[in-house]
Amino acid sequence: MRKPTVVLGILGSQMDIGGRNRWDRWRPTVDLCRHDDLIVDRLELIHGSSHTELAEAVTVDIAQVSPETRVRLHRLDFADPWAFEVVYAGLLDFVRAYPFRPDDEDYLVHITTGTHVQQICLFLLTESRYLPGRLLQTIPPARRDQGDPGAFALIDLDLARYAPIAARFAEDARAGESFLKAGIATRNAAFNDLITQIEQVAGVTRAPILLTGPTGAGKTRLARKIFELKQNRHQIRGGFVELNCATLRGDAAMSALFGHVRGAFTGAVRDRSGVLKMADGGLLFLDEIGELGVDEQAMLLRALEDRVFLPVGSDREVRSEFQLVAGTNRDLRADVATGRFREDLLARIDLWSFRLPPLRERREDVEPNLDYELERWSQRHGRKASFYGQARTAFLKFATAADAVWSGNFRDLAAAVERMATLAPGGRISVREVEAEIARLRAAWSGTAPHAGEDLLTRLLGRDKLAEVDPFDLVQLAEVVRVCAAARSLSDAGRTLFAASRLRKRSSNDADRLRKYLQRFDLEWADIHPEDA
């Protein structure tokens, strides 16, 4: 089935002029719609305020020669239609706001009319995929015999002498790279080069992208940023769908990926759309793709190659157009050698493969990421988190040292900031919180118990009940329990935990405050100190 053809162009203030003899003249915008082998379903026509009357007259003439063409007029004024920066900025704002649907419509960019600068800017916006279409030039007939509309052709241009616009395009590319890095001013040269490559690839292709690297290196965050970048550039119309393949087992794996029909297996009481269908028109991120079974791998390969698949229990194929971004911390080539991973699937997803380095290989990026995590904490909790100068120096010295393992990579760093900022009075992290966190991280990296309070919590509440506690509350509760376990009385523990706030009160009952806090989690002092019961 033919997709509707949409042409975007600029009104020719001279070439499109009408009059009584207008049908004896070649008018690019009108004649564009008179080709038998080019059906224009919709024309998006840009014009200035001073040429509104001409634009309306052209619309009337197009209705006569091509009734099936719908014309939509867009008034766009340029302060100087010959100034590169002015024109490029105006057209860029226009296309960013335009609701492109490249999966549903074919776009052609008409560059015959308008000033030369406007034509070149349209070309640049098309090449950079801000305009997701093909370039089109219309050509006048050698003789205007019997209303010949001329010809049309795809064209190419030499951009070498348009340095100002090329510089603007490079600036946009740098903005894209910063976006992929979440605005973090990373300093590691290898990582910055990697992001530059990903920005270039993500901007021009819908082929699968494979992100490799250890757990916590930032694959999920980068996948979402790739989606948002493509969405901002009108290269994708669907949503972001994410699935961790390590959580899939048995029939649930097939169903989660490809969906199922009612009655396909025990418990399938209704139809279900899998993530492949949910990602239609969008981006599908399959994290830990190396954990998929061989059957799921085979079906995924077919879905990537043919864009169709069979839901579990169905004999009717389902079509889905999606871009795949896959993540893994495994060596997939080694898995191919052992038969654990299909060689043909790896070949299909390995066209664009990028390895995200662990944090220990990016020590110069610890400081900007530390500031990023502090800002995220502040946004989540509505209050500022920061270090005292000496505390910041101490933490960075530890974090960038050669023996800093960072086995959990950026998850370790984010968790460290969460704990220090949460436990610090007023969010101002002191040397005390830093030293406690350093001890905790070293213990965790060495394989010893990570936190005495967490061990005690596990014994008091059990793992099932702990799983129901939010991570934010868990960090705070673990520290409270640790202090209580070391204290001689409820009042003693309260004085320690509320040491700062109690000084600002005329009277305080620290024991009562602490008792009420513990009761929120169904805990009593006697649970922590059974000898006092």
Short mmCIF file of C-alpha atoms in Angstrom, two decimals:
data_model
loop_
_atom_site.label_atom_id
_atom_site.label_comp_id
_atom_site.label_asym_id
_atom_site.label_seq_id
_atom_site.Cartn_x
_atom_site.Cartn_y
_atom_site.Cartn_z
CA MET A 1 0.00 0.00 0.00
CA ARG A 2 1.39 3.41 -1.05
CA LYS A 3 2.12 5.80 1.76
CA PRO A 4 0.85 9.39 1.27
CA THR A 5 3.41 11.71 -0.30
CA VAL A 6 3.96 15.01 1.48
CA VAL A 7 5.98 17.80 -0.15
CA LEU A 8 7.47 20.63 1.90
CA GLY A 9 8.56 23.73 -0.01
CA ILE A 10 8.89 27.50 -0.02
CA LEU A 11 6.66 29.68 -2.20
CA GLY A 12 8.50 31.26 -5.15
CA SER A 13 7.77 34.96 -4.83
CA GLN A 14 8.72 35.48 -8.51
CA MET A 15 8.61 32.05 -10.16
CA ASP A 16 5.12 31.22 -8.84
CA ILE A 17 3.52 34.55 -9.84
CA GLY A 18 0.19 34.14 -11.63
CA GLY A 19 -1.83 36.52 -13.77
CA ARG A 20 -4.00 36.09 -16.84
CA ASN A 21 -1.31 34.23 -18.76
CA ARG A 22 -0.22 32.12 -15.83
CA TRP A 23 -1.05 28.83 -17.56
CA ASP A 24 1.43 29.71 -20.31
CA ARG A 25 4.23 30.06 -17.79
CA TRP A 26 6.08 27.37 -15.82
CA ARG A 27 5.36 27.78 -12.13
CA PRO A 28 7.39 25.31 -10.03
CA THR A 29 4.97 24.96 -7.11
CA VAL A 30 1.87 24.52 -9.27
CA ASP A 31 3.52 22.30 -11.90
CA LEU A 32 4.98 20.12 -9.16
CA CYS A 33 1.45 18.82 -8.65
CA ARG A 34 0.83 18.07 -12.35
CA HIS A 35 3.13 15.06 -12.82
CA ASP A 36 1.37 11.77 -13.51
CA ASP A 37 4.20 9.82 -11.86
CA LEU A 38 4.36 11.99 -8.73
CA ILE A 39 1.15 12.08 -6.73
CA VAL A 40 1.31 14.83 -4.12
CA ASP A 41 -1.18 14.09 -1.37
CA ARG A 42 -0.29 17.11 0.74
CA LEU A 43 1.76 20.23 0.11
CA GLU A 44 3.19 22.13 3.08
CA LEU A 45 3.87 25.56 1.59
CA ILE A 46 5.93 28.14 3.49
CA HIS A 47 5.47 31.81 2.60
CA GLY A 48 6.10 35.26 4.02
CA SER A 49 3.42 37.65 5.25
CA SER A 50 3.85 39.88 2.20
CA HIS A 51 3.06 36.97 -0.15
CA THR A 52 -0.10 35.64 1.49
CA GLU A 53 -2.28 36.63 -1.47
CA LEU A 54 0.03 34.83 -3.92
CA ALA A 55 0.08 31.73 -1.71
CA GLU A 56 -3.73 31.64 -1.68
CA ALA A 57 -3.87 32.06 -5.48
CA VAL A 58 -1.41 29.19 -5.94
CA THR A 59 -3.58 27.06 -3.65
CA VAL A 60 -6.62 27.72 -5.87
CA ASP A 61 -4.69 26.79 -9.05
CA ILE A 62 -3.38 23.57 -7.50
CA ALA A 63 -6.95 22.60 -6.64
CA GLN A 64 -7.79 22.86 -10.38
CA VAL A 65 -4.92 20.72 -11.68
CA SER A 66 -4.66 18.28 -8.75
CA PRO A 67 -7.87 18.04 -6.70
CA GLU A 68 -6.37 15.22 -4.63
CA THR A 69 -3.63 17.53 -3.29
CA ARG A 70 -4.31 19.22 0.02
CA VAL A 71 -2.39 22.48 0.46
CA ARG A 72 -1.52 23.79 3.90
CA LEU A 73 -0.05 27.29 4.15
CA HIS A 74 2.54 28.23 6.77
CA ARG A 75 3.44 31.87 7.29
CA LEU A 76 7.12 32.23 8.18
CA ASP A 77 8.93 35.56 8.00
CA PHE A 78 12.71 35.89 7.84
CA ALA A 79 14.27 39.17 8.93
CA ASP A 80 16.82 38.64 6.14
CA PRO A 81 16.06 35.79 3.70
CA TRP A 82 19.67 35.91 2.50
CA ALA A 83 21.30 35.57 5.94
CA PHE A 84 22.45 32.02 6.60
CA GLU A 85 22.01 32.01 10.37
CA VAL A 86 18.64 33.76 10.28
CA VAL A 87 17.17 31.42 7.68
CA TYR A 88 18.62 28.26 9.17
CA ALA A 89 17.38 29.13 12.66
CA GLY A 90 13.89 29.95 11.39
CA LEU A 91 13.56 26.76 9.35
CA LEU A 92 15.05 24.68 12.17
CA ASP A 93 12.41 25.96 14.58
CA PHE A 94 9.72 25.19 12.00
CA VAL A 95 10.76 21.56 11.40
CA ARG A 96 11.29 20.90 15.10
CA ALA A 97 7.69 21.83 15.72
CA TYR A 98 6.30 19.92 12.74
CA PRO A 99 4.68 16.54 13.61
CA PHE A 100 6.55 14.29 11.16
CA ARG A 101 5.38 10.67 10.85
CA PRO A 102 8.02 9.01 8.63
CA ASP A 103 6.60 5.54 9.16
CA ASP A 104 3.23 6.63 7.78
CA GLU A 105 4.15 9.27 5.17
CA ASP A 106 6.85 9.86 2.54
CA TYR A 107 8.38 13.34 2.61
CA LEU A 108 9.91 15.28 -0.28
CA VAL A 109 11.69 18.59 0.21
CA HIS A 110 11.23 20.92 -2.76
CA ILE A 111 14.27 23.15 -3.17
CA THR A 112 13.61 24.79 -6.53
CA THR A 113 11.94 27.88 -5.10
CA GLY A 114 13.07 30.31 -2.43
CA THR A 115 16.42 32.07 -2.16
CA HIS A 116 19.63 30.10 -2.64
CA VAL A 117 20.27 30.37 1.07
CA GLN A 118 16.85 28.95 1.85
CA GLN A 119 17.47 26.07 -0.58
CA ILE A 120 20.79 25.24 1.02
CA CYS A 121 19.30 25.37 4.51
CA LEU A 122 16.56 22.96 3.44
CA PHE A 123 19.27 20.66 2.11
CA LEU A 124 21.21 20.76 5.37
CA LEU A 125 18.11 20.10 7.45
CA THR A 126 17.31 17.12 5.25
CA GLU A 127 20.81 15.68 5.40
CA SER A 128 20.86 16.04 9.18
CA ARG A 129 17.50 14.24 9.32
CA TYR A 130 15.70 17.12 10.98
CA LEU A 131 13.65 16.87 7.80
CA PRO A 132 13.09 13.11 7.43
CA GLY A 133 12.68 13.04 3.65
CA ARG A 134 14.33 13.19 0.23
CA LEU A 135 15.40 16.25 -1.73
CA LEU A 136 13.43 17.12 -4.85
CA GLN A 137 14.18 19.58 -7.65
CA THR A 138 11.69 20.47 -10.35
CA ILE A 139 13.00 21.31 -13.83
CA PRO A 140 11.24 23.54 -16.40
CA PRO A 141 10.38 22.12 -19.84
CA ALA A 142 12.49 23.05 -22.83
CA ARG A 143 9.30 24.42 -24.43
CA ARG A 144 5.95 25.09 -22.89
CA ASP A 145 4.02 22.90 -25.32
CA GLN A 146 0.58 21.68 -24.35
CA GLY A 147 1.11 22.58 -20.70
CA ASP A 148 4.21 20.42 -20.19
CA PRO A 149 4.96 20.51 -16.40
CA GLY A 150 8.65 19.80 -16.94
CA ALA A 151 10.53 17.16 -14.97
CA PHE A 152 11.64 16.41 -11.43
CA ALA A 153 14.76 14.77 -10.00
CA LEU A 154 16.67 13.99 -6.83
CA ILE A 155 19.76 16.14 -6.52
CA ASP A 156 23.02 16.57 -4.62
CA LEU A 157 24.89 19.72 -3.64
CA ASP A 158 28.44 20.73 -2.90
CA LEU A 159 28.50 22.08 0.66
CA ALA A 160 32.20 22.92 0.81
CA ARG A 161 31.73 26.67 0.56
CA TYR A 162 28.95 26.97 3.09
CA ALA A 163 31.14 26.97 6.20
CA PRO A 164 28.79 29.07 8.42
CA ILE A 165 25.97 26.56 8.03
CA ALA A 166 28.36 23.63 8.40
CA ALA A 167 29.52 25.17 11.67
CA ARG A 168 25.90 25.49 12.82
CA PHE A 169 25.32 21.83 11.94
CA ALA A 170 28.45 20.87 13.92
CA GLU A 171 27.05 22.83 16.85
CA ASP A 172 23.83 20.82 16.63
CA ALA A 173 25.87 17.61 16.61
CA ARG A 174 27.72 18.72 19.75
CA ALA A 175 24.38 19.50 21.37
CA GLY A 176 23.28 15.96 20.50
CA GLU A 177 26.40 14.52 22.11
CA SER A 178 25.80 16.54 25.27
CA PHE A 179 22.21 15.30 25.31
CA LEU A 180 23.35 11.67 25.12
CA LYS A 181 25.65 12.34 28.10
CA ALA A 182 22.72 13.84 30.07
CA GLY A 183 24.57 17.14 30.09
CA ILE A 184 27.47 15.70 32.11
CA ALA A 185 30.76 17.37 31.12
CA THR A 186 32.70 14.12 30.82
CA ARG A 187 36.48 14.37 30.46
CA ASN A 188 37.49 10.88 29.37
CA ALA A 189 38.63 11.17 25.74
CA ALA A 190 37.76 7.59 24.79
CA PHE A 191 34.23 7.91 26.19
CA ASN A 192 33.67 11.26 24.48
CA ASP A 193 34.78 9.76 21.15
CA LEU A 194 32.37 6.89 21.74
CA ILE A 195 29.45 9.28 22.31
CA THR A 196 30.37 11.19 19.13
CA GLN A 197 30.13 7.97 17.14
CA ILE A 198 26.81 7.00 18.74
CA GLU A 199 25.36 10.45 17.97
CA GLN A 200 26.36 10.08 14.32
CA VAL A 201 24.95 6.56 14.04
CA ALA A 202 21.72 7.22 15.94
CA GLY A 203 20.99 10.22 13.74
CA VAL A 204 21.05 8.38 10.40
CA THR A 205 20.15 4.72 10.88
CA ARG A 206 17.43 2.50 12.30
CA ALA A 207 19.69 -0.54 12.31
CA PRO A 208 20.14 -2.37 15.63
CA ILE A 209 22.65 -0.92 18.10
CA LEU A 210 24.49 -3.15 20.59
CA LEU A 211 25.72 -1.62 23.86
CA THR A 212 28.20 -3.77 25.75
CA GLY A 213 29.92 -3.24 29.07
CA PRO A 214 29.70 -4.25 32.72
CA THR A 215 26.59 -3.90 34.86
CA GLY A 216 26.09 -0.33 36.00
CA ALA A 217 28.10 1.23 33.16
CA GLY A 218 25.06 3.20 31.99
CA LYS A 219 23.62 1.12 29.13
CA THR A 220 19.99 1.65 30.10
CA ARG A 221 20.37 5.39 30.55
CA LEU A 222 22.16 5.71 27.21
CA ALA A 223 19.50 3.65 25.42
CA ARG A 224 16.80 5.98 26.70
CA LYS A 225 18.83 9.02 25.65
CA ILE A 226 19.22 7.57 22.13
CA PHE A 227 15.45 7.25 21.98
CA GLU A 228 14.89 10.81 23.20
CA LEU A 229 17.44 12.17 20.70
CA LYS A 230 15.72 10.41 17.79
CA GLN A 231 12.34 11.57 19.08
CA ASN A 232 13.51 15.19 19.18
CA ARG A 233 14.65 14.88 15.57
CA HIS A 234 11.34 13.40 14.39
CA GLN A 235 13.01 10.12 13.50
CA ILE A 236 10.73 7.99 15.62
CA ARG A 237 7.03 8.19 16.44
CA GLY A 238 6.48 5.36 18.93
CA GLY A 239 7.51 4.99 22.54
CA PHE A 240 10.43 3.58 24.50
CA VAL A 241 9.90 -0.02 25.60
CA GLU A 242 12.39 -1.74 27.91
CA LEU A 243 12.77 -5.36 28.95
CA ASN A 244 15.48 -7.07 31.00
CA CYS A 245 15.94 -10.48 29.40
CA ALA A 246 17.59 -11.85 32.55
CA THR A 247 14.15 -11.90 34.18
CA LEU A 248 12.59 -14.14 31.51
CA ARG A 249 12.04 -17.87 31.94
CA GLY A 250 10.05 -20.53 30.04
CA ASP A 251 6.69 -19.66 28.50
CA ALA A 252 6.86 -16.27 30.16
CA ALA A 253 9.86 -15.38 27.99
CA MET A 254 8.05 -16.01 24.71
CA SER A 255 4.94 -14.25 25.96
CA ALA A 256 6.82 -11.20 27.24
CA LEU A 257 8.64 -10.81 23.94
CA PHE A 258 6.07 -11.81 21.33
CA GLY A 259 2.78 -11.82 23.21
CA HIS A 260 0.20 -14.61 23.30
CA VAL A 261 -3.40 -15.31 22.44
CA ARG A 262 -6.04 -16.36 24.90
CA GLY A 263 -5.74 -20.04 25.86
CA ALA A 264 -2.19 -20.41 24.53
CA PHE A 265 -1.12 -21.97 27.83
CA THR A 266 -2.40 -22.40 31.36
CA GLY A 267 -3.13 -19.00 32.82
CA ALA A 268 -3.44 -17.22 29.46
CA VAL A 269 -6.95 -15.92 30.12
CA ARG A 270 -6.71 -13.01 27.65
CA ASP A 271 -4.67 -11.87 24.68
CA ARG A 272 -1.41 -10.10 25.49
CA SER A 273 0.80 -7.88 23.35
CA GLY A 274 4.50 -8.55 23.86
CA VAL A 275 7.18 -5.88 23.92
CA LEU A 276 7.93 -6.26 20.21
CA LYS A 277 4.42 -5.15 19.34
CA MET A 278 4.37 -2.50 22.06
CA ALA A 279 7.50 -0.98 20.50
CA ASP A 280 5.92 -0.67 17.04
CA GLY A 281 7.12 2.63 15.59
CA GLY A 282 9.42 3.20 18.54
CA LEU A 283 12.55 1.88 20.19
CA LEU A 284 12.89 -1.46 21.97
CA PHE A 285 15.69 -1.83 24.52
CA LEU A 286 16.46 -5.45 25.35
CA ASP A 287 18.88 -5.41 28.25
CA GLU A 288 20.99 -8.52 28.92
CA ILE A 289 20.08 -9.93 25.52
CA GLY A 290 22.66 -12.68 26.08
CA GLU A 291 20.31 -14.28 28.61
CA LEU A 292 17.68 -15.14 25.97
CA GLY A 293 17.11 -18.79 25.19
CA VAL A 294 17.92 -20.14 21.73
CA ASP A 295 14.23 -20.38 20.75
CA GLU A 296 13.61 -16.76 21.64
CA GLN A 297 16.78 -15.80 19.75
CA ALA A 298 15.51 -17.50 16.59
CA MET A 299 12.17 -15.71 16.72
CA LEU A 300 13.82 -12.38 17.46
CA LEU A 301 16.10 -12.82 14.44
CA ARG A 302 13.11 -13.32 12.16
CA ALA A 303 11.36 -10.29 13.66
CA LEU A 304 14.43 -8.17 12.94
CA GLU A 305 14.82 -9.41 9.38
CA ASP A 306 11.18 -9.68 8.25
CA ARG A 307 9.46 -7.38 10.76
CA VAL A 308 6.92 -10.13 11.50
CA PHE A 309 6.54 -12.74 14.25
CA LEU A 310 4.00 -15.16 15.69
CA PRO A 311 2.55 -14.58 19.16
CA VAL A 312 2.46 -17.71 21.33
CA GLY A 313 -0.49 -19.91 20.34
CA SER A 314 -1.36 -17.86 17.24
CA ASP A 315 -1.23 -18.81 13.56
CA ARG A 316 -1.55 -15.19 12.43
CA GLU A 317 1.59 -13.12 11.98
CA VAL A 318 1.96 -9.75 13.64
CA ARG A 319 3.95 -6.93 12.07
CA SER A 320 6.03 -4.45 14.06
CA GLU A 321 8.47 -1.79 12.89
CA PHE A 322 10.85 -0.96 15.72
CA GLN A 323 14.47 -0.07 16.26
CA LEU A 324 16.37 -2.40 18.54
CA VAL A 325 18.97 -1.32 21.05
CA ALA A 326 20.40 -4.31 22.88
CA GLY A 327 22.57 -4.36 26.00
CA THR A 328 24.76 -7.07 27.46
CA ASN A 329 27.56 -7.57 29.96
CA ARG A 330 28.44 -10.93 28.41
CA ASP A 331 31.04 -11.78 25.77
CA LEU A 332 28.59 -12.76 23.03
CA ARG A 333 31.34 -13.99 20.72
CA ALA A 334 32.45 -16.44 23.38
CA ASP A 335 28.80 -17.47 23.81
CA VAL A 336 28.59 -18.11 20.05
CA ALA A 337 31.62 -20.39 20.31
CA THR A 338 29.94 -22.44 23.04
CA GLY A 339 26.56 -22.53 21.27
CA ARG A 340 24.83 -20.38 23.85
CA PHE A 341 24.14 -17.52 21.44
CA ARG A 342 23.18 -17.69 17.76
CA GLU A 343 25.88 -16.55 15.38
CA ASP A 344 23.36 -15.20 12.85
CA LEU A 345 21.60 -13.10 15.50
CA LEU A 346 24.90 -11.66 16.69
CA ALA A 347 25.77 -10.75 13.11
CA ARG A 348 22.43 -8.98 12.82
CA ILE A 349 22.76 -6.88 15.99
CA ASP A 350 26.52 -6.32 15.87
CA LEU A 351 26.58 -3.89 12.93
CA TRP A 352 26.88 -1.00 15.38
CA SER A 353 28.48 -2.17 18.60
CA PHE A 354 29.72 0.16 21.33
CA ARG A 355 31.49 -0.82 24.54
CA LEU A 356 30.76 1.37 27.53
CA PRO A 357 33.85 1.42 29.76
CA PRO A 358 33.54 0.78 33.51
CA LEU A 359 33.94 3.65 35.95
CA ARG A 360 37.43 2.51 36.96
CA GLU A 361 38.56 3.25 33.39
CA ARG A 362 37.03 6.73 33.56
CA ARG A 363 38.43 8.10 36.82
CA GLU A 364 38.55 11.63 35.45
CA ASP A 365 34.77 11.41 35.02
CA VAL A 366 34.10 10.64 38.69
CA GLU A 367 33.89 14.33 39.67
CA PRO A 368 31.39 15.49 36.98
CA ASN A 369 29.25 12.41 37.63
CA LEU A 370 29.42 13.09 41.37
CA ASP A 371 28.00 16.57 40.74
CA TYR A 372 25.34 15.07 38.47
CA GLU A 373 24.21 12.62 41.18
CA LEU A 374 24.15 15.40 43.79
CA GLU A 375 21.89 17.45 41.52
CA ARG A 376 19.61 14.46 40.91
CA TRP A 377 19.34 13.88 44.67
CA SER A 378 18.48 17.54 45.21
CA GLN A 379 15.75 17.42 42.54
CA ARG A 380 14.23 14.25 43.96
CA HIS A 381 14.13 15.46 47.56
CA GLY A 382 13.51 19.16 47.09
CA ARG A 383 16.53 20.30 49.09
CA LYS A 384 20.14 21.01 48.26
CA ALA A 385 22.83 18.38 48.75
CA SER A 386 26.49 19.38 48.81
CA PHE A 387 29.88 18.59 50.36
CA TYR A 388 31.95 20.51 52.81
CA GLY A 389 35.22 21.30 51.05
CA GLN A 390 37.37 18.91 53.07
CA ALA A 391 34.80 16.14 52.71
CA ARG A 392 34.63 16.54 48.93
CA THR A 393 38.41 16.40 48.66
CA ALA A 394 38.52 13.26 50.78
CA PHE A 395 35.84 11.47 48.79
CA LEU A 396 37.36 12.34 45.40
CA LYS A 397 40.78 11.23 46.57
CA PHE A 398 39.31 7.86 47.51
CA ALA A 399 37.05 7.59 44.46
CA THR A 400 39.81 8.26 41.92
CA ALA A 401 42.53 6.18 43.61
CA ALA A 402 43.94 3.15 41.83
CA ASP A 403 42.48 0.76 44.41
CA ALA A 404 38.90 2.07 44.01
CA VAL A 405 37.23 -0.97 42.46
CA TRP A 406 33.78 0.49 41.66
CA SER A 407 32.49 -3.01 40.97
CA GLY A 408 28.96 -1.67 40.56
CA ASN A 409 30.20 1.22 38.42
CA PHE A 410 27.83 4.22 38.31
CA ARG A 411 25.25 2.39 40.41
CA ASP A 412 27.83 2.29 43.21
CA LEU A 413 28.46 6.01 42.82
CA ALA A 414 24.75 6.87 42.76
CA ALA A 415 24.10 4.73 45.83
CA ALA A 416 27.03 6.34 47.66
CA VAL A 417 25.65 9.82 47.03
CA GLU A 418 22.18 8.68 48.10
CA ARG A 419 23.49 7.39 51.42
CA MET A 420 25.79 10.31 52.20
CA ALA A 421 23.25 13.01 51.29
CA THR A 422 20.43 11.25 53.16
CA LEU A 423 22.41 10.78 56.36
CA ALA A 424 24.10 14.19 56.32
CA PRO A 425 22.42 16.86 58.52
CA GLY A 426 20.71 19.33 56.19
CA GLY A 427 22.19 17.59 53.15
CA ARG A 428 25.68 19.00 53.89
CA ILE A 429 28.02 16.03 53.63
CA SER A 430 30.87 16.15 56.13
CA VAL A 431 34.04 14.13 56.59
CA ARG A 432 32.10 11.88 58.99
CA GLU A 433 29.65 10.73 56.30
CA VAL A 434 32.47 10.39 53.77
CA GLU A 435 34.57 8.21 56.05
CA ALA A 436 31.59 5.99 56.84
CA GLU A 437 30.79 5.62 53.14
CA ILE A 438 34.39 4.85 52.23
CA ALA A 439 34.43 2.09 54.84
CA ARG A 440 31.18 0.72 53.53
CA LEU A 441 32.34 0.68 49.90
CA ARG A 442 35.64 -0.96 50.77
CA ALA A 443 33.81 -3.61 52.76
CA ALA A 444 31.39 -4.22 49.91
CA TRP A 445 34.17 -4.47 47.33
CA SER A 446 36.11 -6.88 49.52
CA GLY A 447 33.07 -9.14 49.84
CA THR A 448 32.44 -8.52 53.55
CA ALA A 449 29.12 -7.44 55.05
CA PRO A 450 28.22 -4.09 53.49
CA HIS A 451 26.49 -2.51 56.45
CA ALA A 452 25.76 -3.73 59.95
CA GLY A 453 22.37 -2.05 59.91
CA GLU A 454 21.33 -3.87 56.74
CA ASP A 455 22.27 -7.25 58.21
CA LEU A 456 20.27 -6.49 61.35
CA LEU A 457 17.32 -5.32 59.28
CA THR A 458 17.31 -8.60 57.39
CA ARG A 459 17.12 -10.51 60.67
CA LEU A 460 14.42 -8.23 62.10
CA LEU A 461 12.08 -7.90 59.13
CA GLY A 462 13.00 -10.73 56.77
CA ARG A 463 13.85 -10.40 53.09
CA ASP A 464 10.23 -10.43 51.89
CA LYS A 465 9.21 -7.48 54.02
CA LEU A 466 12.44 -5.64 53.22
CA ALA A 467 11.61 -5.94 49.52
CA GLU A 468 8.51 -3.81 50.16
CA VAL A 469 10.57 -0.91 51.55
CA ASP A 470 11.61 1.84 49.11
CA PRO A 471 15.41 2.09 48.58
CA PHE A 472 15.37 5.65 49.98
CA ASP A 473 13.70 4.51 53.23
CA LEU A 474 15.91 1.42 53.38
CA VAL A 475 19.10 3.48 53.53
CA GLN A 476 17.76 5.63 56.34
CA LEU A 477 16.21 2.76 58.27
CA ALA A 478 19.44 0.74 58.15
CA GLU A 479 21.37 3.61 59.73
CA VAL A 480 18.68 4.13 62.39
CA VAL A 481 18.77 0.45 63.32
CA ARG A 482 22.58 0.47 63.44
CA VAL A 483 22.58 3.44 65.84
CA CYS A 484 19.88 1.83 67.99
CA ALA A 485 21.84 -1.42 68.20
CA ALA A 486 24.89 0.45 69.50
CA ALA A 487 22.96 2.69 71.92
CA ARG A 488 22.24 1.95 75.60
CA SER A 489 18.68 3.26 75.53
CA LEU A 490 15.99 4.63 73.26
CA SER A 491 16.71 8.14 74.55
CA ASP A 492 20.43 7.74 73.91
CA ALA A 493 19.77 6.63 70.33
CA GLY A 494 17.33 9.53 69.83
CA ARG A 495 19.87 12.08 71.02
CA THR A 496 22.40 10.73 68.49
CA LEU A 497 20.02 10.57 65.55
CA PHE A 498 18.43 13.98 66.15
CA ALA A 499 21.60 15.73 67.30
CA ALA A 500 21.20 18.69 64.96
CA SER A 501 17.44 19.28 64.94
CA ARG A 502 17.08 18.89 68.74
CA LEU A 503 19.25 21.98 69.26
CA ARG A 504 16.71 24.11 67.39
CA LYS A 505 13.81 23.05 69.64
CA ARG A 506 12.96 24.50 73.06
CA SER A 507 11.87 21.09 74.24
CA SER A 508 12.23 17.72 72.60
CA ASN A 509 11.30 14.16 73.21
CA ASP A 510 13.85 12.32 71.10
CA ALA A 511 12.80 8.92 72.42
CA ASP A 512 9.20 9.47 71.35
CA ARG A 513 10.26 10.70 67.89
CA LEU A 514 12.40 7.62 67.44
CA ARG A 515 9.71 5.28 68.74
CA LYS A 516 7.18 6.64 66.24
CA TYR A 517 9.68 6.32 63.41
CA LEU A 518 10.35 2.66 64.21
CA GLN A 519 6.63 1.95 64.44
CA ARG A 520 6.23 3.02 60.80
CA PHE A 521 8.07 -0.20 59.95
CA ASP A 522 6.42 -2.33 62.68
CA LEU A 523 9.58 -2.22 64.81
CA GLU A 524 9.98 -1.73 68.55
CA TRP A 525 13.03 -1.05 70.71
CA ALA A 526 12.63 -4.52 72.18
CA ASP A 527 12.98 -6.05 68.72
CA ILE A 528 16.45 -4.55 68.44
CA HIS A 529 17.33 -5.08 72.14
CA PRO A 530 15.48 -8.25 73.21
CA GLU A 531 17.53 -8.28 76.44
CA ASP A 532 15.62 -5.14 77.56
CA ALA A 533 12.22 -6.70 77.00
#
